Amino acid sequence: MDEQRLLALVDRMTPEEKIAQLQQLIGAFYEGFHDVELLTGPMEELGISQEVVRASGSALNLSGAETITRVQQAYLENNRLGIPLLFMADVVHGFKTIFPIPLAMGCSWNLELAEESARVAARESAVSGLHVTFAPMVDLVRDPRWGRVMESTGEDPYLNALFARAMVRGYQGSDLKGDTERLAACVKHFAAYGAPEGGREYNTVDMSERNLREYYLPAYRAAVDEGAALVMASFNTVDGIPASGNEKLMRGLLRGEWGFDGVLISDWASVRELVAHGAAEDDREAALRAIRAGLDIEMMTPCYVHHLPELIEQGAVDPKWIDEAVLRILKLKDKLGLFEKPLRGADPAREKELLLSPEHRRAAYELAVESCVLLKNEGGVLPLAPEAKVALIGPYAESDDILGWWSCNGERKDAQPLGAALAERLGAGRLTAVPCGLDRVTAAELDAALAAARSADTVVLALGEASEMSGEGAARTDIRLPAAQLELVRRVKELGKPMAAVLFNGRPLDLSGLYEEADAVLEAWFPGTEGGAAVADLLVGRRNPSGRLTMSFPRAVGQIPVHYNQFSTGRPFQPGREGDRYVSKYLDCPNDPLLPFGFGLSYTDFRYGEPVLGSDRISRDEPLRVSVEVANTGRRAGVETVQLYIRDVAGEVVRPLRELKAYVRLALEPGETGKAEFLLTEEQLRYHHSDLSFASDPGAFRLYVGGNSRDTREAAFTLVGQASAF
Ligand code: GLC
């Protein structure tokens, strides 16, 4: 429908219909209006009338081809102008086929698999009737106390931006109207939700605008530039004003500076929460601040429907703001082809054929394999020796709780636990599985575990967090493994057997009590529906781990925030000079994390040559060619993620010790030498100055290449020419 026809439709809508179009409600409102207890209190207390329900613009967290068909058809019978409902849901890392959590996916550094995961999720969701996913979540994270780090791809703005683009491409494709098996993407949570003080959920976010622009905004910008159809406002304040009512952030930066003309939706109740924040006296003022900020859809609270009519009457709200919001929503419905095909991709037959299809499971398996990170492997304990007798011990020996917090429509019954997968591979008689509680090991379980360990050649501990210990509302102050699991480690360790550990968790953990004790540690995160098979194939060596961490593992929670792109400070600690007192350090802990950004081991070994630079200088017109040879010196094929970092030695503002600027994944056969080649441009050296100008400064740079952000080989170059004012 062209814009004129959409404008004509807006003109035909009554003021009440326009305002109702801005309301989003959960599915229960469309299915018999029965009262359910909501986060926002009983439905009845929301005071949402049947007229509002009949004219509301979108529904969330309803799915299923038959359900959506029924609800949409019933809705259209009662909607005066025949404007169809939008159906949105959290499809964050898979719909029915669940992929590894995004923090795991990020560790694959594999953008193609990431895009494919979004493509599969979109296909499964669309045939189940959905139109929009509340994803990708692209919040940059540096604090593993925060439970939602599991939803992010990590601590680096450049890598997060690449994944943001890949996910938007996978969800949306290039023709949302023509390809009904795609979804509109809603990038979230704008902005900087990943930086709550203390890592405490929903806590204050406070940082300089320069820091926000340099580190926290790039991934949102990338998603918007990739064409994300919606943006979701975050719960938190940004420079003192909650995002949902932050005019400078929304109308100023998102819409004004970036030119975003898509739909801006609140988070759950985040409009009404302006009152709790202390940014609005009451729902009326919350509605005023949100609509003035340019927020189009109010999720699950009634501030707009209850107060916009009077605000317009009193002249406090310009009716134009309402019309603009309505038009953006109708444009999105048109972009999805809903006016012509209100049921769009909903198709019960396709749903049965596609959900959990072998092809989709295979895609989930591949990403799970590449998302796991080998954190330690001394004495070659992994992969398991072909004839080894194995004792698999721990809460994750037979648990199907491997989907992760935002697996929503995924079902644990569809996930094969590690024990079953490993038994298939080891054969009967070679595996003894001893499950136990996650935070309690009974005496009988301990006895069985120690007995199994004694008679085994190798012990594999399957440990971790419960899935509900990460995700939304799951901040932790102590990020170690539960004490009962650490005691199990200690007792098994006493037996002196080769001991590997597999971790199922949603955040970097403080691995005290495990990392030193185990001979090998494989990080599996929450690997999704095919996670058991993926981890089993890595343990037995059918596949070789290739994951690289995208979020640092601290030595202790007291180190947080600890991330690779730290600054030098005026008194940098010098390794080897532990006795220095007056330097930037702790008395009781090294500065560096236990495991740095980019870190990951393989079952083979890689040897790096020296970086070769095409010149010792770079300029705006002359990019710098960089190459480095990498040899696979081991006995197995493997994939090495060759990472290129820079350091701007002296900037107008201080610059990080390392900044990831590029990477190449090299698949190398045993004995093969490959070459990673990069082309570094002056644009990649630009940063936000104290006046927020985005520019590079001539001067000295260092360059680092390696398999992680710590163990690198170094070179130097100079940026010549005028500063690039941008
Ligand atoms: C939640 C989350 C958001 C999600 C929304 C709808 O509170 O913050 O990520 O998309 O509500 O479920």
XYZ file of C-alpha atoms and ligand atoms in Angstrom:
738
model
C 0.000 0.000 0.000
C 1.594 3.308 -0.915
C 2.028 6.058 1.645
C -0.893 8.047 0.367
C -3.273 5.175 0.976
C -1.810 4.657 4.401
C -2.245 8.348 5.177
C -5.824 8.124 3.973
C -6.341 5.167 6.307
C -4.938 7.173 9.223
C -7.350 9.963 8.373
C -10.277 7.569 8.555
C -9.292 6.402 12.046
C -10.959 7.987 15.050
C -8.670 9.479 17.728
C -9.499 6.505 19.965
C -8.585 4.041 17.198
C -5.300 5.840 16.578
C -4.325 5.700 20.233
C -5.397 2.062 20.547
C -3.103 1.228 17.613
C -0.198 2.210 19.930
C -1.222 -0.368 22.525
C 0.446 -3.791 22.699
C -1.124 -6.563 24.779
C -0.363 -10.184 25.601
C -2.280 -12.930 23.874
C -4.623 -13.503 26.827
C -6.468 -10.312 25.915
C -7.400 -11.835 22.568
C -8.286 -15.239 23.867
C -11.333 -14.841 26.016
C -10.007 -12.020 28.144
C -9.549 -14.269 31.148
C -7.786 -12.657 34.041
C -4.140 -13.661 34.497
C -1.649 -12.401 37.018
C 0.850 -10.270 35.149
C 4.107 -8.663 36.103
C 2.062 -5.481 35.933
C -0.592 -6.887 38.250
C -3.976 -8.496 37.459
C -5.166 -7.877 33.925
C -8.396 -6.474 35.268
C -6.545 -3.741 37.102
C -5.005 -2.513 33.864
C -8.359 -1.060 32.918
C -8.087 -2.067 29.276
C -11.555 -1.893 27.712
C -12.859 -4.264 25.060
C -12.923 -1.306 22.654
C -9.193 -0.849 23.142
C -8.561 -4.569 22.658
C -10.569 -4.511 19.416
C -8.591 -1.566 18.066
C -5.176 -2.438 19.580
C -2.265 -2.558 17.181
C -0.174 -5.560 18.270
C -0.017 -8.633 20.441
C 2.984 -10.205 22.065
C 4.046 -13.706 23.019
C 1.219 -15.498 21.228
C 2.219 -18.088 18.602
C 1.087 -21.178 16.735
C -0.326 -21.155 13.215
C -3.807 -22.228 14.284
C -3.909 -19.899 17.290
C -2.730 -16.867 15.342
C -5.124 -17.684 12.500
C -8.028 -17.911 14.913
C -7.095 -14.745 16.791
C -6.399 -12.688 13.660
C -9.635 -13.741 11.991
C -11.679 -13.000 15.103
C -9.877 -9.700 15.544
C -10.544 -8.583 11.969
C -14.237 -9.341 12.352
C -14.341 -6.698 15.089
C -11.860 -4.165 13.753
C -13.857 -1.398 12.049
C -11.279 -0.586 9.393
C -9.861 -4.081 8.953
C -6.397 -3.137 10.224
C -4.660 -6.454 11.074
C -2.843 -7.205 14.323
C 0.929 -7.481 14.451
C 2.172 -10.558 16.308
C 5.493 -10.204 18.098
C 7.470 -12.508 20.384
C 10.874 -13.170 21.906
C 12.627 -15.358 19.389
C 16.125 -14.638 20.668
C 18.094 -17.749 19.794
C 15.656 -19.994 18.013
C 11.927 -20.646 18.006
C 11.322 -24.391 18.398
C 14.781 -25.488 17.308
C 16.846 -23.735 19.968
C 20.319 -22.494 19.091
C 23.108 -21.730 21.564
C 22.513 -18.628 23.643
C 23.860 -15.478 21.953
C 26.889 -15.291 24.276
C 27.780 -18.757 23.018
C 26.993 -17.880 19.411
C 29.330 -14.902 19.706
C 32.144 -17.270 20.675
C 31.815 -18.979 17.293
C 32.969 -15.769 15.559
C 31.034 -17.346 12.675
C 28.744 -14.772 11.116
C 27.419 -17.162 8.486
C 26.195 -19.636 11.100
C 24.753 -16.766 13.113
C 22.815 -15.499 10.112
C 21.609 -19.025 9.383
C 20.406 -19.414 12.975
C 18.298 -16.274 12.571
C 17.051 -17.490 9.200
C 15.924 -20.783 10.706
C 14.323 -19.041 13.674
C 12.468 -16.717 11.335
C 11.243 -19.576 9.184
C 9.925 -21.533 12.161
C 8.365 -18.454 13.748
C 6.723 -17.159 10.571
C 4.966 -20.429 9.751
C 3.806 -20.354 13.378
C 2.155 -17.011 12.694
C 4.672 -14.508 14.044
C 5.601 -11.268 12.280
C 8.201 -9.643 14.567
C 10.914 -10.932 16.883
C 12.220 -8.972 19.849
C 15.769 -9.631 18.703
C 18.682 -9.251 18.211
C 19.673 -8.107 21.661
C 22.927 -6.246 21.043
C 23.693 -4.710 24.428
C 27.445 -4.569 25.020
C 28.334 -6.322 28.280
C 31.308 -6.121 30.626
C 29.803 -7.328 33.895
C 29.049 -11.048 34.302
C 27.128 -10.366 37.504
C 24.321 -9.205 35.186
C 22.130 -12.141 34.191
C 21.414 -10.954 30.650
C 25.009 -11.189 29.448
C 23.787 -14.529 28.096
C 21.746 -12.655 25.502
C 24.662 -10.578 24.230
C 27.514 -11.481 21.899
C 29.990 -9.906 24.324
C 32.306 -7.068 25.263
C 33.547 -5.821 21.931
C 31.696 -3.142 19.938
C 33.145 -4.156 16.567
C 32.264 -7.859 16.897
C 28.842 -7.093 18.378
C 28.120 -4.867 15.387
C 29.026 -7.625 12.949
C 26.730 -10.076 14.732
C 23.958 -7.490 14.922
C 24.040 -7.099 11.153
C 24.162 -10.849 10.569
C 21.140 -11.447 12.801
C 19.070 -8.693 11.207
C 19.899 -10.112 7.762
C 18.950 -13.604 8.875
C 15.652 -12.542 10.420
C 14.531 -10.068 7.748
C 16.074 -11.188 4.477
C 15.627 -8.625 1.709
C 11.877 -8.756 1.079
C 9.659 -8.945 4.128
C 6.529 -8.679 1.999
C 7.465 -11.293 -0.579
C 9.208 -13.754 1.707
C 6.585 -14.636 4.299
C 9.030 -16.929 6.108
C 11.047 -14.050 7.490
C 10.494 -11.849 10.537
C 10.847 -8.140 11.179
C 13.716 -7.633 13.631
C 13.431 -5.469 16.732
C 16.908 -4.538 17.932
C 17.142 -4.086 21.696
C 17.532 -2.697 24.325
C 18.190 0.864 23.313
C 20.361 1.909 24.964
C 23.203 0.585 27.135
C 21.021 -1.750 29.194
C 24.123 -3.921 29.527
C 25.903 -1.465 31.806
C 23.836 -1.454 35.027
C 25.766 -0.327 38.095
C 26.933 -3.311 40.105
C 25.622 -5.645 37.439
C 22.301 -5.439 39.249
C 19.287 -6.017 37.023
C 17.392 -2.875 35.922
C 19.898 -0.693 37.809
C 21.050 2.767 36.862
C 23.236 3.212 33.811
C 25.403 6.288 33.971
C 28.247 7.076 31.627
C 29.621 9.853 29.503
C 28.025 10.370 26.107
C 31.456 9.758 24.620
C 31.704 6.359 26.275
C 28.145 5.554 25.186
C 28.920 6.425 21.576
C 32.310 4.726 21.519
C 31.387 1.388 23.021
C 27.651 0.936 23.597
C 25.978 2.429 20.522
C 27.851 0.875 17.567
C 25.931 -2.414 17.561
C 22.527 -0.703 17.695
C 23.655 1.588 14.896
C 24.770 -1.419 12.864
C 21.384 -3.103 13.297
C 19.556 0.096 12.312
C 21.820 0.571 9.297
C 21.185 -3.064 8.341
C 17.511 -2.202 8.238
C 16.073 -3.432 11.530
C 12.384 -2.596 11.326
C 11.932 -1.876 15.041
C 13.913 -0.697 18.050
C 13.012 -1.499 21.629
C 13.642 1.043 24.368
C 15.531 -0.192 27.396
C 14.370 -0.129 31.023
C 17.320 1.861 32.255
C 18.098 5.537 32.525
C 20.511 7.018 30.005
C 22.208 10.052 31.511
C 19.492 10.362 34.125
C 16.432 9.931 31.904
C 14.769 6.538 31.398
C 15.152 5.504 27.769
C 11.376 5.211 27.236
C 10.975 8.911 27.926
C 14.335 10.114 26.693
C 13.670 12.611 23.928
C 17.350 13.388 23.344
C 18.165 9.695 22.881
C 15.107 8.780 20.807
C 13.960 11.784 18.760
C 17.391 13.376 18.880
C 19.872 10.592 18.261
C 17.951 7.534 17.029
C 15.535 9.306 14.716
C 17.286 12.630 14.116
C 20.951 11.725 13.851
C 20.635 8.133 12.643
C 17.501 8.649 10.537
C 15.647 5.679 12.001
C 12.053 5.847 10.787
C 10.881 2.459 11.960
C 8.765 1.546 14.942
C 10.028 2.311 18.455
C 8.459 0.058 21.074
C 8.749 0.207 24.852
C 9.936 -2.679 26.900
C 7.424 -4.444 29.149
C 5.753 -1.701 31.238
C 8.702 0.620 30.730
C 6.411 3.561 29.978
C 4.562 3.326 33.299
C 7.915 2.656 35.001
C 8.877 6.255 34.319
C 6.857 6.900 37.493
C 8.820 4.376 39.559
C 12.042 5.833 38.170
C 10.980 9.233 39.445
C 10.880 10.690 35.937
C 7.099 11.189 35.920
C 4.565 12.144 38.574
C 1.963 9.701 37.283
C 0.809 7.688 34.267
C -0.343 10.879 32.582
C 3.126 12.434 32.698
C 4.668 9.099 31.714
C 2.475 9.053 28.603
C 3.467 12.635 27.826
C 7.213 12.005 28.147
C 7.057 8.784 26.139
C 5.061 10.138 23.202
C 7.183 13.298 23.185
C 10.272 11.067 23.010
C 8.821 9.426 19.925
C 7.895 6.070 21.449
C 5.309 4.458 19.178
C 4.086 1.327 20.977
C 3.421 0.972 24.696
C 3.923 -2.632 25.785
C 1.486 -3.908 28.374
C 0.624 -0.759 30.315
C -2.278 1.642 29.546
C -0.711 5.106 29.966
C -1.314 6.023 26.345
C -4.898 4.788 26.092
C -5.825 6.299 29.438
C -4.159 9.712 29.087
C -3.313 10.698 25.525
C -6.885 11.867 24.718
C -6.837 14.435 27.538
C -3.221 15.406 26.792
C -4.216 16.174 23.211
C -7.276 18.072 24.399
C -5.153 20.139 26.767
C -2.705 20.885 23.951
C 0.156 19.161 25.771
C 0.461 16.562 23.027
C 0.521 17.444 19.364
C -1.918 15.171 17.480
C 0.756 15.003 14.808
C 2.899 12.867 17.129
C 0.076 10.325 17.319
C -0.453 10.317 13.569
C 3.276 9.837 12.993
C 3.360 6.896 15.399
C 0.282 5.308 13.845
C 1.686 5.774 10.354
C 4.955 4.063 11.323
C 3.028 1.093 12.701
C 0.811 0.863 9.609
C 3.891 1.109 7.398
C 5.385 -1.850 9.239
C 2.183 -3.836 8.748
C 2.254 -2.911 5.086
C 5.944 -3.825 4.801
C 5.002 -7.259 6.121
C 2.173 -7.517 3.592
C -0.451 -7.856 6.318
C -3.073 -5.748 4.581
C -3.050 -8.159 1.648
C -2.273 -11.283 3.679
C -3.221 -10.790 7.357
C -2.315 -14.408 8.088
C 1.018 -13.918 6.257
C 3.114 -17.069 6.799
C 0.862 -18.868 9.316
C 0.643 -22.398 7.949
C -0.142 -25.414 10.160
C 1.153 -27.870 7.555
C 4.467 -26.053 7.087
C 4.675 -25.699 10.850
C 4.617 -29.483 11.268
C 7.162 -29.906 8.508
C 9.626 -27.216 9.533
C 9.732 -27.047 13.317
C 12.670 -29.155 14.569
C 13.315 -30.412 11.038
C 16.554 -32.371 10.528
C 17.950 -29.413 8.547
C 17.179 -27.035 11.394
C 18.584 -29.389 13.999
C 21.744 -29.702 11.906
C 22.137 -25.925 11.826
C 21.722 -25.814 15.606
C 24.271 -28.602 16.009
C 26.884 -26.847 13.861
C 26.533 -23.597 15.750
C 26.669 -25.429 19.074
C 29.903 -27.154 18.084
C 31.498 -23.861 17.045
C 30.204 -21.996 20.107
C 31.936 -24.205 22.656
C 35.296 -22.939 23.934
C 38.115 -25.171 25.135
C 39.436 -23.249 28.144
C 42.080 -25.698 29.322
C 43.478 -29.024 28.182
C 46.568 -30.207 30.006
C 48.038 -33.582 29.353
C 45.747 -34.055 26.383
C 42.957 -35.295 28.617
C 40.615 -34.244 25.801
C 39.568 -35.606 23.437
C 38.713 -38.760 25.391
C 40.898 -41.705 24.492
C 39.090 -44.088 22.112
C 38.887 -46.974 24.564
C 38.657 -44.952 27.776
C 36.125 -45.910 30.416
C 34.433 -42.669 31.393
C 32.599 -41.538 34.506
C 30.257 -38.646 33.723
C 29.410 -36.939 36.995
C 27.425 -33.880 37.954
C 24.143 -31.995 37.626
C 24.487 -31.846 33.853
C 25.296 -35.515 33.361
C 21.701 -36.197 32.364
C 19.999 -32.814 32.490
C 17.990 -31.454 29.572
C 18.141 -27.923 31.010
C 20.502 -26.888 28.243
C 18.345 -24.487 26.223
C 18.898 -21.280 28.145
C 16.622 -18.632 29.676
C 15.207 -17.116 26.462
C 14.380 -20.420 24.800
C 10.634 -19.540 25.166
C 8.909 -21.880 22.671
C 11.720 -24.406 22.831
C 11.059 -27.561 24.847
C 13.624 -29.347 26.974
C 12.166 -32.701 25.923
C 13.523 -32.060 22.441
C 17.072 -31.698 23.753
C 19.185 -34.811 24.200
C 21.159 -34.613 27.450
C 24.928 -34.979 27.352
C 24.882 -38.412 29.018
C 22.653 -39.985 26.394
C 24.660 -38.448 23.583
C 27.937 -39.579 25.087
C 26.638 -43.111 25.670
C 25.778 -43.319 21.968
C 29.345 -42.435 21.119
C 31.246 -44.393 23.724
C 29.140 -47.502 23.444
C 27.619 -49.535 26.236
C 29.812 -50.364 29.152
C 32.235 -47.505 28.666
C 30.158 -44.793 30.270
C 28.882 -44.551 33.814
C 26.716 -41.502 34.351
C 26.120 -40.241 37.879
C 23.705 -37.296 37.956
C 23.272 -35.197 41.078
C 21.672 -31.994 42.257
C 22.830 -28.643 40.999
C 23.344 -27.160 44.450
C 23.076 -30.282 46.598
C 24.859 -33.632 46.331
C 23.469 -36.345 48.574
C 25.770 -38.795 50.344
C 24.489 -41.566 48.090
C 25.197 -39.491 44.991
C 28.669 -38.694 46.239
C 29.398 -42.339 46.972
C 28.180 -43.363 43.534
C 30.220 -40.609 41.928
C 33.435 -41.576 43.685
C 32.871 -45.261 42.932
C 32.317 -44.480 39.244
C 35.386 -42.283 39.196
C 37.570 -44.936 40.789
C 36.686 -47.482 38.122
C 36.994 -45.048 35.242
C 40.041 -44.064 33.181
C 38.800 -40.487 32.856
C 36.269 -38.430 34.755
C 34.113 -35.848 33.031
C 32.371 -33.437 35.406
C 29.238 -31.870 33.915
C 28.691 -28.728 35.971
C 27.144 -25.297 35.799
C 24.279 -22.959 36.563
C 20.588 -23.728 36.228
C 19.193 -21.897 33.194
C 17.142 -19.630 35.452
C 20.348 -18.447 37.171
C 20.986 -16.264 34.138
C 18.703 -14.296 31.866
C 16.345 -11.517 32.938
C 16.073 -10.857 36.664
C 19.075 -13.079 37.445
C 21.939 -10.901 38.615
C 24.368 -12.627 40.984
C 26.943 -11.160 43.387
C 28.823 -14.442 43.689
C 29.472 -15.940 40.266
C 31.237 -19.097 41.355
C 29.829 -22.556 40.800
C 27.468 -23.668 43.565
C 29.403 -24.866 46.634
C 28.091 -28.414 46.341
C 29.634 -28.694 42.888
C 32.975 -27.335 44.079
C 32.974 -29.896 46.878
C 32.301 -32.599 44.283
C 35.295 -31.344 42.283
C 37.475 -31.471 45.374
C 36.456 -34.995 46.309
C 36.899 -36.365 42.780
C 40.220 -34.574 42.457
C 41.512 -36.480 45.479
C 41.278 -39.688 43.449
C 43.994 -38.471 41.124
C 42.201 -39.452 37.920
C 42.421 -37.421 34.696
C 39.552 -34.988 35.142
C 37.799 -32.872 32.528
C 34.908 -30.490 33.203
C 32.126 -29.329 30.886
C 30.334 -26.119 31.897
C 26.712 -25.246 31.195
C 26.215 -21.609 32.206
C 24.895 -18.291 30.991
C 27.754 -15.982 32.023
C 31.514 -15.984 32.525
C 31.941 -17.582 35.936
C 34.539 -17.159 38.636
C 36.136 -20.575 38.099
C 37.880 -20.640 41.451
C 37.802 -24.184 42.768
C 37.549 -25.709 39.319
C 39.972 -24.218 36.808
C 43.162 -25.156 38.674
C 41.760 -28.515 39.778
C 40.573 -29.786 36.401
C 42.986 -30.974 33.724
C 40.605 -29.796 31.009
C 37.658 -27.400 30.874
C 35.200 -27.125 27.980
C 32.778 -24.167 28.078
C 29.466 -25.248 26.549
C 27.265 -22.347 27.744
C 23.619 -23.243 27.087
C 24.138 -24.939 23.735
C 20.535 -25.478 22.702
C 18.493 -28.374 21.355
C 21.481 -30.116 19.768
C 23.874 -29.194 22.552
C 24.211 -32.693 23.944
C 25.317 -34.119 20.608
C 27.636 -31.196 19.955
C 29.383 -31.430 23.315
C 29.655 -35.223 23.057
C 31.270 -34.973 19.620
C 33.763 -32.458 20.976
C 34.562 -34.647 23.977
C 35.223 -37.745 21.887
C 37.127 -35.787 19.256
C 34.757 -36.170 16.305
C 34.881 -32.368 16.202
C 37.677 -30.013 17.213
C 36.769 -27.007 19.427
C 37.208 -23.647 17.689
C 35.296 -21.211 19.914
C 36.970 -18.032 21.183
C 35.672 -16.078 24.195
C 33.893 -12.827 23.489
C 33.631 -11.923 27.164
C 36.507 -12.083 29.669
C 36.431 -14.536 32.564
C 37.410 -12.712 35.754
C 39.662 -14.287 38.371
C 37.308 -12.991 41.028
C 34.096 -10.992 41.131
C 36.099 -8.206 42.760
C 37.916 -7.598 39.487
C 34.720 -6.623 37.645
C 34.618 -4.790 35.303
C 37.536 -6.523 33.671
C 37.574 -6.466 29.863
C 40.244 -6.553 27.235
C 39.935 -2.976 25.994
C 41.007 -1.351 29.266
C 43.074 1.850 29.418
C 46.696 2.134 30.507
C 46.261 4.602 33.431
C 49.068 6.926 34.523
C 50.747 4.214 36.567
C 50.312 1.010 34.631
C 51.310 -2.178 36.381
C 54.433 -3.663 34.819
C 54.425 -7.495 34.701
C 57.322 -8.814 36.739
C 57.247 -5.862 39.073
C 54.779 -7.272 41.554
C 56.573 -5.430 44.349
C 55.680 -2.009 43.016
C 53.108 -0.459 45.309
C 52.196 2.782 43.686
C 50.882 1.412 40.438
C 47.414 0.494 39.208
C 46.909 -2.927 40.752
C 45.287 -4.897 43.589
C 47.028 -6.220 46.649
C 45.240 -9.559 46.379
C 44.694 -10.313 42.698
C 46.433 -9.786 39.355
C 44.932 -7.207 37.022
C 44.400 -9.458 34.065
C 41.382 -11.760 33.788
C 41.747 -15.508 34.209
C 40.790 -15.919 30.547
C 40.932 -12.976 28.138
C 38.696 -11.882 25.297
C 39.432 -13.935 22.180
C 40.840 -16.882 24.117
C 40.187 -20.486 23.144
C 42.205 -23.663 22.684
C 42.113 -26.379 20.053
C 43.015 -30.067 19.885
C 45.710 -29.021 17.476
C 48.406 -26.323 17.781
C 48.944 -23.170 15.783
C 52.193 -21.274 15.350
C 52.236 -17.631 14.273
C 54.803 -15.910 12.134
C 55.607 -12.248 12.521
C 53.043 -9.791 11.132
C 54.125 -8.422 7.765
C 53.092 -4.837 7.004
C 52.907 -3.448 3.488
C 54.274 -0.180 4.827
C 55.156 1.459 8.111
C 52.517 4.112 7.532
C 48.854 4.487 6.782
C 46.872 7.456 5.552
C 43.378 8.283 4.508
C 44.236 7.406 0.923
C 46.636 4.548 1.628
C 45.227 1.624 3.648
C 47.726 -0.645 5.320
C 48.116 -4.238 4.213
C 48.877 -6.665 7.017
C 49.449 -10.381 6.728
C 50.543 -13.111 9.063
C 51.331 -16.745 8.438
C 49.796 -19.318 10.703
C 50.898 -22.955 10.723
C 48.923 -25.900 12.018
C 51.722 -27.734 13.794
C 49.510 -30.366 15.344
C 48.032 -33.652 14.157
C 44.468 -32.551 13.565
C 42.670 -30.173 11.294
C 41.498 -27.076 13.099
C 40.111 -23.560 12.707
C 42.146 -20.648 14.066
C 40.527 -17.235 14.520
C 43.349 -14.859 13.691
C 42.626 -11.568 15.442
C 44.025 -8.144 14.590
C 44.134 -5.456 17.280
C 45.517 -1.941 17.319
C 46.555 0.524 19.956
C 46.497 4.255 19.340
C 49.544 5.162 21.416
C 48.465 8.732 22.154
C 45.004 10.129 21.465
C 43.137 13.347 22.223
C 41.416 11.138 24.764
C 43.144 8.040 26.127
C 42.744 5.018 23.929
C 42.420 1.344 24.901
C 45.422 -0.966 25.152
C 43.788 -3.126 22.500
C 40.976 -2.623 20.008
C 39.782 -5.478 17.828
C 39.651 -4.239 14.250
C 39.458 -7.399 12.131
C 39.708 -11.154 12.201
C 40.070 -14.036 9.794
C 39.070 -17.641 10.495
C 41.619 -20.007 8.936
C 40.773 -23.690 8.484
C 44.101 -25.514 8.408
C 44.947 -29.157 7.846
C 47.732 -30.723 9.950
C 51.060 -29.342 8.716
C 49.391 -26.709 6.590
C 50.460 -23.058 6.747
C 47.881 -20.431 5.920
C 48.056 -16.682 5.619
C 45.641 -14.267 7.211
C 45.456 -11.041 5.230
C 43.989 -7.768 6.406
C 43.496 -4.321 4.952
C 43.473 -1.722 7.704
C 41.972 1.657 6.785
C 42.288 5.081 8.346
C 38.535 4.997 9.021
C 39.093 2.121 11.417
C 41.374 4.361 13.482
C 38.676 6.954 14.137
C 37.202 7.457 17.577
C 35.055 9.910 19.540
C 37.001 12.895 20.763
C 36.193 14.942 23.840
C 33.949 17.167 21.686
C 32.290 13.991 20.321
C 33.743 14.538 16.870
C 34.525 11.179 15.261
C 37.996 11.387 13.780
C 41.478 9.859 13.678
C 44.656 11.619 14.785
C 47.993 11.318 13.007
C 50.641 9.575 15.114
C 52.042 6.286 16.334
C 50.057 3.070 16.442
C 50.838 -0.453 17.513
C 49.386 -3.479 15.849
C 48.876 -6.903 17.366
C 47.964 -10.197 15.756
C 47.265 -13.441 17.548
C 44.787 -16.075 18.627
C 43.463 -13.920 21.466
C 43.749 -10.399 22.878
C 46.681 -11.276 25.152
C 49.096 -13.587 23.346
C 49.990 -11.555 20.293
C 52.853 -10.544 18.027
C 53.439 -6.867 17.625
C 54.299 -4.371 14.928
C 54.141 -0.597 14.609
C 52.929 1.900 12.040
C 52.218 5.602 11.790
C 49.114 7.403 10.661
C 50.215 10.319 8.512
C 48.318 13.259 7.049
C 45.583 15.513 8.372
C 43.245 14.420 11.129
C 40.098 13.143 9.465
C 37.377 15.338 10.828
C 34.138 13.452 10.423
C 11.141 -8.383 28.768
C 12.506 -8.088 28.202
C 12.515 -7.873 26.720
C 11.432 -8.712 26.079
C 10.093 -8.151 26.554
C 8.907 -8.932 25.970
O 10.978 -7.747 30.004
O 13.237 -7.022 28.787
O 13.829 -8.217 26.247
O 11.524 -8.626 24.669
O 9.998 -8.135 27.966
O 8.888 -10.233 26.497
